[in-house]
């Protein structure tokens, strides 16, 4: 879907901004398909905000809830550059997001197609539609480049 690619590019830009701030480059946005508008977007910020829950998805969900005056974001779509972790998958379920679209898979920390497979659990109260692999190579390359640069800095005494 062409719109998915365009919207993931916005999430990738948020990921780039996060990387420039020293955060792991992950970006997210909330999209309203009925009005065709981006409600909000955010990048990862646990380091700068001193908050372990400040993942891009959580920040986007919080901002959308504030903007719309409701924590239930039923029928809205979440775009994120990396497969959501268990914490984010739980928040997505509680927010009643209608569709999740993500870029790169995360075999180590992901919880949608890896790990606990959160949305497939019988205890999951709300299961969004999930689309994977949108600009996955771009998302993956950004993460690999970020960590390669960080490792170089550590090896050189940084």
PDB file of N, CA, C and O in Angstrom, residues 91-144:
ATOM      1  N   UNK A  91       0.400  -1.804  25.540  1.00  0.00           N
ATOM      2  CA  UNK A  91      -0.201  -0.470  25.447  1.00  0.00           C
ATOM      3  C   UNK A  91      -1.047  -0.334  24.186  1.00  0.00           C
ATOM      4  O   UNK A  91      -2.130   0.262  24.213  1.00  0.00           O
ATOM      5  N   UNK A  92      -0.574  -0.896  23.086  1.00  0.00           N
ATOM      6  CA  UNK A  92      -1.321  -0.868  21.822  1.00  0.00           C
ATOM      7  C   UNK A  92      -2.673  -1.566  22.001  1.00  0.00           C
ATOM      8  O   UNK A  92      -3.708  -1.071  21.555  1.00  0.00           O
ATOM      9  N   UNK A  93      -2.657  -2.696  22.678  1.00  0.00           N
ATOM     10  CA  UNK A  93      -3.890  -3.444  22.929  1.00  0.00           C
ATOM     11  C   UNK A  93      -4.846  -2.642  23.812  1.00  0.00           C
ATOM     12  O   UNK A  93      -6.033  -2.528  23.507  1.00  0.00           O
ATOM     13  N   UNK A  94      -4.326  -2.063  24.881  1.00  0.00           N
ATOM     14  CA  UNK A  94      -5.172  -1.270  25.789  1.00  0.00           C
ATOM     15  C   UNK A  94      -5.749  -0.032  25.095  1.00  0.00           C
ATOM     16  O   UNK A  94      -6.864   0.379  25.399  1.00  0.00           O
ATOM     17  N   UNK A  95      -4.986   0.535  24.166  1.00  0.00           N
ATOM     18  CA  UNK A  95      -5.454   1.727  23.442  1.00  0.00           C
ATOM     19  C   UNK A  95      -6.458   1.379  22.340  1.00  0.00           C
ATOM     20  O   UNK A  95      -7.104   2.260  21.796  1.00  0.00           O
ATOM     21  N   UNK A  96      -6.576   0.097  22.024  1.00  0.00           N
ATOM     22  CA  UNK A  96      -7.504  -0.379  20.995  1.00  0.00           C
ATOM     23  C   UNK A  96      -7.135   0.108  19.584  1.00  0.00           C
ATOM     24  O   UNK A  96      -8.002   0.405  18.764  1.00  0.00           O
ATOM     25  N   UNK A  97      -5.832   0.192  19.325  1.00  0.00           N
ATOM     26  CA  UNK A  97      -5.360   0.575  17.991  1.00  0.00           C
ATOM     27  C   UNK A  97      -5.926  -0.424  16.979  1.00  0.00           C
ATOM     28  O   UNK A  97      -5.904  -1.637  17.198  1.00  0.00           O
ATOM     29  N   UNK A  98      -6.416   0.069  15.858  1.00  0.00           N
ATOM     30  CA  UNK A  98      -7.042  -0.795  14.864  1.00  0.00           C
ATOM     31  C   UNK A  98      -6.069  -1.534  13.975  1.00  0.00           C
ATOM     32  O   UNK A  98      -6.348  -2.645  13.524  1.00  0.00           O
ATOM     33  N   UNK A  99      -4.906  -0.920  13.736  1.00  0.00           N
ATOM     34  CA  UNK A  99      -3.941  -1.539  12.831  1.00  0.00           C
ATOM     35  C   UNK A  99      -2.543  -1.116  13.252  1.00  0.00           C
ATOM     36  O   UNK A  99      -2.332   0.057  13.570  1.00  0.00           O
ATOM     37  N   UNK A 100      -1.619  -2.057  13.254  1.00  0.00           N
ATOM     38  CA  UNK A 100      -0.210  -1.783  13.534  1.00  0.00           C
ATOM     39  C   UNK A 100       0.579  -2.112  12.282  1.00  0.00           C
ATOM     40  O   UNK A 100       0.429  -3.206  11.719  1.00  0.00           O
ATOM     41  N   UNK A 101       1.428  -1.177  11.871  1.00  0.00           N
ATOM     42  CA  UNK A 101       2.264  -1.356  10.699  1.00  0.00           C
ATOM     43  C   UNK A 101       3.687  -1.122  11.160  1.00  0.00           C
ATOM     44  O   UNK A 101       3.997  -0.043  11.677  1.00  0.00           O
ATOM     45  N   UNK A 102       4.546  -2.121  11.020  1.00  0.00           N
ATOM     46  CA  UNK A 102       5.929  -1.892  11.440  1.00  0.00           C
ATOM     47  C   UNK A 102       6.917  -2.303  10.370  1.00  0.00           C
ATOM     48  O   UNK A 102       6.608  -3.079   9.475  1.00  0.00           O
ATOM     49  N   UNK A 103       8.115  -1.739  10.505  1.00  0.00           N
ATOM     50  CA  UNK A 103       9.172  -1.971   9.541  1.00  0.00           C
ATOM     51  C   UNK A 103       9.948  -3.241   9.820  1.00  0.00           C
ATOM     52  O   UNK A 103       9.560  -4.324   9.395  1.00  0.00           O
ATOM     53  N   UNK A 104      11.026  -3.110  10.568  1.00  0.00           N
ATOM     54  CA  UNK A 104      11.939  -4.222  10.801  1.00  0.00           C
ATOM     55  C   UNK A 104      11.443  -5.161  11.897  1.00  0.00           C
ATOM     56  O   UNK A 104      10.903  -4.713  12.903  1.00  0.00           O
ATOM     57  N   UNK A 105      11.655  -6.453  11.704  1.00  0.00           N
ATOM     58  CA  UNK A 105      11.366  -7.400  12.780  1.00  0.00           C
ATOM     59  C   UNK A 105      12.435  -7.262  13.867  1.00  0.00           C
ATOM     60  O   UNK A 105      13.533  -6.773  13.610  1.00  0.00           O
ATOM     61  N   UNK A 106      12.110  -7.698  15.083  1.00  0.00           N
ATOM     62  CA  UNK A 106      13.060  -7.644  16.193  1.00  0.00           C
ATOM     63  C   UNK A 106      13.093  -9.000  16.896  1.00  0.00           C
ATOM     64  O   UNK A 106      12.366  -9.217  17.864  1.00  0.00           O
ATOM     65  N   UNK A 107      13.924  -9.929  16.398  1.00  0.00           N
ATOM     66  CA  UNK A 107      13.966 -11.270  16.978  1.00  0.00           C
ATOM     67  C   UNK A 107      14.346 -11.295  18.464  1.00  0.00           C
ATOM     68  O   UNK A 107      13.934 -12.190  19.183  1.00  0.00           O
ATOM     69  N   UNK A 108      15.115 -10.308  18.929  1.00  0.00           N
ATOM     70  CA  UNK A 108      15.555 -10.300  20.332  1.00  0.00           C
ATOM     71  C   UNK A 108      14.531  -9.672  21.267  1.00  0.00           C
ATOM     72  O   UNK A 108      14.331 -10.137  22.382  1.00  0.00           O
ATOM     73  N   UNK A 109      13.911  -8.582  20.857  1.00  0.00           N
ATOM     74  CA  UNK A 109      13.036  -7.850  21.775  1.00  0.00           C
ATOM     75  C   UNK A 109      11.610  -7.677  21.309  1.00  0.00           C
ATOM     76  O   UNK A 109      10.785  -7.128  22.036  1.00  0.00           O
ATOM     77  N   UNK A 110      11.310  -8.117  20.104  1.00  0.00           N
ATOM     78  CA  UNK A 110       9.962  -7.951  19.576  1.00  0.00           C
ATOM     79  C   UNK A 110       8.962  -8.873  20.252  1.00  0.00           C
ATOM     80  O   UNK A 110       9.326  -9.923  20.785  1.00  0.00           O
ATOM     81  N   UNK A 111       7.702  -8.464  20.228  1.00  0.00           N
ATOM     82  CA  UNK A 111       6.655  -9.241  20.898  1.00  0.00           C
ATOM     83  C   UNK A 111       5.422  -9.447  20.020  1.00  0.00           C
ATOM     84  O   UNK A 111       4.373  -9.814  20.518  1.00  0.00           O
ATOM     85  N   UNK A 112       5.547  -9.179  18.718  1.00  0.00           N
ATOM     86  CA  UNK A 112       4.417  -9.373  17.813  1.00  0.00           C
ATOM     87  C   UNK A 112       4.592 -10.680  17.055  1.00  0.00           C
ATOM     88  O   UNK A 112       3.779 -11.588  17.172  1.00  0.00           O
ATOM     89  N   UNK A 113       5.681 -10.795  16.297  1.00  0.00           N
ATOM     90  CA  UNK A 113       5.946 -12.057  15.595  1.00  0.00           C
ATOM     91  C   UNK A 113       7.067 -12.849  16.268  1.00  0.00           C
ATOM     92  O   UNK A 113       7.363 -13.964  15.870  1.00  0.00           O
ATOM     93  N   UNK A 114       7.680 -12.272  17.291  1.00  0.00           N
ATOM     94  CA  UNK A 114       8.741 -12.934  18.048  1.00  0.00           C
ATOM     95  C   UNK A 114       8.370 -12.951  19.531  1.00  0.00           C
ATOM     96  O   UNK A 114       7.365 -12.369  19.931  1.00  0.00           O
ATOM     97  N   UNK A 115       9.212 -13.606  20.319  1.00  0.00           N
ATOM     98  CA  UNK A 115       9.017 -13.610  21.769  1.00  0.00           C
ATOM     99  C   UNK A 115       7.626 -14.072  22.161  1.00  0.00           C
ATOM    100  O   UNK A 115       7.152 -15.116  21.696  1.00  0.00           O
ATOM    101  N   UNK A 116       6.943 -13.282  23.000  1.00  0.00           N
ATOM    102  CA  UNK A 116       5.634 -13.724  23.520  1.00  0.00           C
ATOM    103  C   UNK A 116       4.497 -13.697  22.508  1.00  0.00           C
ATOM    104  O   UNK A 116       3.420 -14.205  22.798  1.00  0.00           O
ATOM    105  N   UNK A 117       4.718 -13.107  21.332  1.00  0.00           N
ATOM    106  CA  UNK A 117       3.652 -13.009  20.325  1.00  0.00           C
ATOM    107  C   UNK A 117       2.364 -12.516  21.003  1.00  0.00           C
ATOM    108  O   UNK A 117       1.320 -13.162  20.983  1.00  0.00           O
ATOM    109  N   UNK A 118       2.490 -11.347  21.571  1.00  0.00           N
ATOM    110  CA  UNK A 118       1.476 -10.773  22.454  1.00  0.00           C
ATOM    111  C   UNK A 118       0.057 -10.836  21.905  1.00  0.00           C
ATOM    112  O   UNK A 118      -0.869 -11.250  22.605  1.00  0.00           O
ATOM    113  N   UNK A 119      -0.137 -10.418  20.669  1.00  0.00           N
ATOM    114  CA  UNK A 119      -1.497 -10.347  20.116  1.00  0.00           C
ATOM    115  C   UNK A 119      -2.111 -11.725  19.855  1.00  0.00           C
ATOM    116  O   UNK A 119      -3.322 -11.837  19.675  1.00  0.00           O
ATOM    117  N   UNK A 120      -1.291 -12.767  19.848  1.00  0.00           N
ATOM    118  CA  UNK A 120      -1.793 -14.132  19.634  1.00  0.00           C
ATOM    119  C   UNK A 120      -2.190 -14.820  20.940  1.00  0.00           C
ATOM    120  O   UNK A 120      -2.738 -15.921  20.902  1.00  0.00           O
ATOM    121  N   UNK A 121      -1.937 -14.175  22.071  1.00  0.00           N
ATOM    122  CA  UNK A 121      -2.236 -14.790  23.365  1.00  0.00           C
ATOM    123  C   UNK A 121      -3.736 -14.741  23.668  1.00  0.00           C
ATOM    124  O   UNK A 121      -4.389 -13.731  23.387  1.00  0.00           O
ATOM    125  N   UNK A 122      -4.275 -15.781  24.262  1.00  0.00           N
ATOM    126  CA  UNK A 122      -5.706 -15.775  24.606  1.00  0.00           C
ATOM    127  C   UNK A 122      -6.063 -14.704  25.646  1.00  0.00           C
ATOM    128  O   UNK A 122      -7.212 -14.301  25.733  1.00  0.00           O
ATOM    129  N   UNK A 123      -5.071 -14.224  26.388  1.00  0.00           N
ATOM    130  CA  UNK A 123      -5.318 -13.181  27.390  1.00  0.00           C
ATOM    131  C   UNK A 123      -5.291 -11.774  26.799  1.00  0.00           C
ATOM    132  O   UNK A 123      -5.578 -10.810  27.492  1.00  0.00           O
ATOM    133  N   UNK A 124      -4.967 -11.660  25.527  1.00  0.00           N
ATOM    134  CA  UNK A 124      -4.947 -10.346  24.869  1.00  0.00           C
ATOM    135  C   UNK A 124      -6.392  -9.939  24.559  1.00  0.00           C
ATOM    136  O   UNK A 124      -7.100 -10.629  23.845  1.00  0.00           O
ATOM    137  N   UNK A 125      -6.800  -8.800  25.107  1.00  0.00           N
ATOM    138  CA  UNK A 125      -8.192  -8.358  24.975  1.00  0.00           C
ATOM    139  C   UNK A 125      -8.511  -7.685  23.639  1.00  0.00           C
ATOM    140  O   UNK A 125      -9.661  -7.646  23.230  1.00  0.00           O
ATOM    141  N   UNK A 126      -7.510  -7.126  22.993  1.00  0.00           N
ATOM    142  CA  UNK A 126      -7.735  -6.418  21.730  1.00  0.00           C
ATOM    143  C   UNK A 126      -6.593  -6.750  20.783  1.00  0.00           C
ATOM    144  O   UNK A 126      -5.428  -6.557  21.121  1.00  0.00           O
ATOM    145  N   UNK A 127      -6.913  -7.201  19.594  1.00  0.00           N
ATOM    146  CA  UNK A 127      -5.914  -7.619  18.625  1.00  0.00           C
ATOM    147  C   UNK A 127      -6.024  -6.766  17.370  1.00  0.00           C
ATOM    148  O   UNK A 127      -7.018  -6.875  16.642  1.00  0.00           O
ATOM    149  N   UNK A 128      -5.047  -5.906  17.127  1.00  0.00           N
ATOM    150  CA  UNK A 128      -5.090  -5.101  15.908  1.00  0.00           C
ATOM    151  C   UNK A 128      -4.723  -5.938  14.687  1.00  0.00           C
ATOM    152  O   UNK A 128      -4.123  -7.010  14.813  1.00  0.00           O
ATOM    153  N   UNK A 129      -5.074  -5.444  13.527  1.00  0.00           N
ATOM    154  CA  UNK A 129      -4.544  -6.009  12.293  1.00  0.00           C
ATOM    155  C   UNK A 129      -3.073  -5.623  12.258  1.00  0.00           C
ATOM    156  O   UNK A 129      -2.710  -4.522  12.683  1.00  0.00           O
ATOM    157  N   UNK A 130      -2.223  -6.500  11.768  1.00  0.00           N
ATOM    158  CA  UNK A 130      -0.781  -6.234  11.751  1.00  0.00           C
ATOM    159  C   UNK A 130      -0.243  -6.396  10.339  1.00  0.00           C
ATOM    160  O   UNK A 130      -0.541  -7.382   9.657  1.00  0.00           O
ATOM    161  N   UNK A 131       0.533  -5.411   9.901  1.00  0.00           N
ATOM    162  CA  UNK A 131       1.249  -5.454   8.626  1.00  0.00           C
ATOM    163  C   UNK A 131       2.727  -5.288   8.946  1.00  0.00           C
ATOM    164  O   UNK A 131       3.097  -4.379   9.692  1.00  0.00           O
ATOM    165  N   UNK A 132       3.557  -6.146   8.396  1.00  0.00           N
ATOM    166  CA  UNK A 132       4.988  -6.094   8.703  1.00  0.00           C
ATOM    167  C   UNK A 132       5.813  -5.834   7.451  1.00  0.00           C
ATOM    168  O   UNK A 132       5.338  -6.007   6.331  1.00  0.00           O
ATOM    169  N   UNK A 133       7.031  -5.414   7.671  1.00  0.00           N
ATOM    170  CA  UNK A 133       8.008  -5.320   6.593  1.00  0.00           C
ATOM    171  C   UNK A 133       7.972  -4.060   5.759  1.00  0.00           C
ATOM    172  O   UNK A 133       8.668  -3.987   4.750  1.00  0.00           O
ATOM    173  N   UNK A 134       7.221  -3.049   6.157  1.00  0.00           N
ATOM    174  CA  UNK A 134       7.167  -1.805   5.374  1.00  0.00           C
ATOM    175  C   UNK A 134       8.457  -1.022   5.597  1.00  0.00           C
ATOM    176  O   UNK A 134       8.761  -0.615   6.719  1.00  0.00           O
ATOM    177  N   UNK A 135       9.246  -0.861   4.557  1.00  0.00           N
ATOM    178  CA  UNK A 135      10.559  -0.212   4.604  1.00  0.00           C
ATOM    179  C   UNK A 135      11.447  -0.854   5.672  1.00  0.00           C
ATOM    180  O   UNK A 135      12.233  -0.184   6.343  1.00  0.00           O
ATOM    181  N   UNK A 136      11.326  -2.162   5.802  1.00  0.00           N
ATOM    182  CA  UNK A 136      12.086  -2.906   6.815  1.00  0.00           C
ATOM    183  C   UNK A 136      13.591  -2.739   6.629  1.00  0.00           C
ATOM    184  O   UNK A 136      14.321  -2.586   7.611  1.00  0.00           O
ATOM    185  N   UNK A 137      14.062  -2.771   5.391  1.00  0.00           N
ATOM    186  CA  UNK A 137      15.501  -2.630   5.147  1.00  0.00           C
ATOM    187  C   UNK A 137      16.006  -1.268   5.612  1.00  0.00           C
ATOM    188  O   UNK A 137      17.085  -1.169   6.201  1.00  0.00           O
ATOM    189  N   UNK A 138      15.240  -0.224   5.362  1.00  0.00           N
ATOM    190  CA  UNK A 138      15.635   1.123   5.788  1.00  0.00           C
ATOM    191  C   UNK A 138      15.703   1.192   7.313  1.00  0.00           C
ATOM    192  O   UNK A 138      16.654   1.738   7.883  1.00  0.00           O
ATOM    193  N   UNK A 139      14.696   0.649   7.975  1.00  0.00           N
ATOM    194  CA  UNK A 139      14.651   0.650   9.441  1.00  0.00           C
ATOM    195  C   UNK A 139      15.816  -0.149  10.009  1.00  0.00           C
ATOM    196  O   UNK A 139      16.509   0.305  10.932  1.00  0.00           O
ATOM    197  N   UNK A 140      16.030  -1.322   9.465  1.00  0.00           N
ATOM    198  CA  UNK A 140      17.092  -2.206   9.938  1.00  0.00           C
ATOM    199  C   UNK A 140      18.464  -1.573   9.729  1.00  0.00           C
ATOM    200  O   UNK A 140      19.320  -1.599  10.627  1.00  0.00           O
ATOM    201  N   UNK A 141      18.681  -0.987   8.577  1.00  0.00           N
ATOM    202  CA  UNK A 141      19.970  -0.364   8.278  1.00  0.00           C
ATOM    203  C   UNK A 141      20.245   0.805   9.209  1.00  0.00           C
ATOM    204  O   UNK A 141      21.381   1.005   9.665  1.00  0.00           O
ATOM    205  N   UNK A 142      19.231   1.588   9.515  1.00  0.00           N
ATOM    206  CA  UNK A 142      19.409   2.711  10.429  1.00  0.00           C
ATOM    207  C   UNK A 142      19.838   2.213  11.811  1.00  0.00           C
ATOM    208  O   UNK A 142      20.738   2.776  12.438  1.00  0.00           O
ATOM    209  N   UNK A 143      19.196   1.160  12.289  1.00  0.00           N
ATOM    210  CA  UNK A 143      19.551   0.589  13.595  1.00  0.00           C
ATOM    211  C   UNK A 143      20.965   0.013  13.576  1.00  0.00           C
ATOM    212  O   UNK A 143      21.761   0.271  14.492  1.00  0.00           O
ATOM    213  N   UNK A 144      21.297  -0.746  12.539  1.00  0.00           N
ATOM    214  CA  UNK A 144      22.637  -1.343  12.443  1.00  0.00           C
ATOM    215  C   UNK A 144      23.713  -0.261  12.413  1.00  0.00           C
ATOM    216  O   UNK A 144      24.738  -0.365  13.089  1.00  0.00           O
TER     217      UNK A 144
END
